[in-house]
Amino acid sequence: MNKTISSVRSQRSNLILCCYFNATSNVQVATSKKLPDWSFEQVVFPGQRLLLEAPSDAYLEIHSSHVVDVDSVQQLLSIRCDRLRVDDGREQVTLMLKNGI
C-alpha cells in the first residue's frame, strides 16, 4: 500500500489533505474513481473522520445503505476534494523556506 501511495505522490504534485466526517448513524463508503491515475475506497463508520490525501480535482463520492444489500446502495453526495481541504501547514512551510525563515 505504501508503494501505491508513494507512486501516486510522485505522479501528482497537487495532492491536498482532505477531511470527511460521517455525521450519520449509518456505515458509509467513500469512493473516488473518476480520475485515470487515482482511485480511493474506504468504509467510514458513524461518527468517524476520514483523512485522505487526494488530487484537488478529484471528487469524493459518499454511498450508504440501510441494509447490507448491494442493490440498495445509494450515492448520497459527490463533493470536489478541494472543498474538503484541511490546512496541513505545507503552504506555510513552503513560504517560510522561500522567505529564508
Coordinates of C-alpha atoms in Angstrom, one line a residue:
M1 CA 0.0 0.0 0.0
N2 CA 2.8 2.5 0.8
K3 CA 4.3 1.7 -2.7
T4 CA 1.0 2.8 -4.3
I5 CA 0.8 6.0 -2.3
S6 CA 4.3 7.0 -3.0
S7 CA 3.9 6.3 -6.7
V8 CA 0.8 8.5 -6.8
R9 CA 2.7 11.2 -4.9
S10 CA 5.5 11.2 -7.5
Q11 CA 2.9 11.3 -10.3
R12 CA 0.8 14.1 -8.8
S13 CA 2.1 17.2 -7.2
N14 CA -1.4 18.6 -6.5
L15 CA -2.3 16.3 -3.6
I16 CA -4.2 18.0 -0.8
L17 CA -5.2 16.9 2.7
C18 CA -9.0 16.3 2.9
C19 CA -11.3 15.5 5.7
Y20 CA -14.8 14.0 5.6
F21 CA -17.0 13.4 8.7
N22 CA -19.7 10.8 8.8
A23 CA -22.4 12.5 10.9
T24 CA -25.0 9.8 10.2
S25 CA -25.8 6.7 12.1
N26 CA -25.2 4.6 9.0
V27 CA -22.0 3.0 7.7
Q28 CA -20.9 4.8 4.5
V29 CA -18.4 4.0 1.8
A30 CA -16.3 6.9 0.4
T31 CA -15.0 6.3 -3.1
S32 CA -13.3 8.2 -5.9
K33 CA -12.6 6.5 -9.2
K34 CA -13.2 9.2 -11.9
L35 CA -9.5 10.1 -12.4
P36 CA -7.5 7.7 -14.5
D37 CA -4.4 7.7 -12.3
W38 CA -6.0 7.9 -8.9
S39 CA -8.7 5.9 -7.1
F40 CA -9.8 5.5 -3.5
E41 CA -12.3 3.4 -1.5
Q42 CA -12.8 3.4 2.3
V43 CA -15.5 2.4 4.7
V44 CA -16.5 5.3 7.0
F45 CA -18.2 4.3 10.3
P46 CA -20.8 6.5 12.1
G47 CA -19.0 9.4 13.8
Q48 CA -15.7 8.7 12.1
R49 CA -13.5 11.3 10.5
L50 CA -11.8 10.3 7.3
L51 CA -8.5 12.0 6.4
L52 CA -7.0 11.4 3.0
E53 CA -4.6 12.9 0.5
A54 CA -6.3 13.4 -2.8
P55 CA -5.8 15.3 -6.0
S56 CA -7.6 18.7 -5.8
D57 CA -9.6 17.9 -8.9
A58 CA -10.9 14.6 -7.6
Y59 CA -14.4 14.0 -6.4
L60 CA -15.2 12.1 -3.2
E61 CA -18.5 10.1 -3.5
I62 CA -20.3 9.0 -0.4
H63 CA -22.5 5.9 -0.6
S64 CA -24.8 4.4 2.1
S65 CA -27.2 1.6 2.6
H66 CA -29.6 0.9 5.5
V67 CA -29.3 -2.8 4.9
V68 CA -26.5 -5.0 3.6
D69 CA -27.7 -5.3 0.1
V70 CA -25.6 -4.3 -3.0
D71 CA -28.8 -3.4 -4.9
S72 CA -29.9 -0.9 -2.3
V73 CA -26.7 1.2 -2.1
Q74 CA -27.4 4.9 -2.8
Q75 CA -25.0 7.7 -3.6
L76 CA -25.7 10.4 -1.1
L77 CA -23.3 13.1 -2.4
S78 CA -20.4 13.8 -4.6
I79 CA -18.1 16.7 -3.5
R80 CA -15.0 18.0 -5.0
C81 CA -12.0 17.3 -2.8
D82 CA -10.8 20.9 -2.7
R83 CA -14.0 21.7 -0.8
L84 CA -12.9 19.2 1.9
R85 CA -9.4 20.6 2.2
V86 CA -7.7 20.8 5.5
D87 CA -4.9 23.3 6.2
D88 CA -2.0 20.9 6.8
G89 CA 0.7 23.7 7.1
R90 CA 2.5 22.7 3.9
E91 CA 2.0 26.1 2.2
Q92 CA 3.1 27.9 5.3
V93 CA 6.4 25.8 5.5
T94 CA 7.0 26.4 1.7
L95 CA 6.5 30.2 2.2
M96 CA 8.9 30.2 5.2
L97 CA 11.5 28.4 3.2
K98 CA 11.2 30.8 0.3
N99 CA 11.5 33.8 2.6
G100 CA 14.5 32.3 4.4
I101 CA 12.8 31.8 7.7

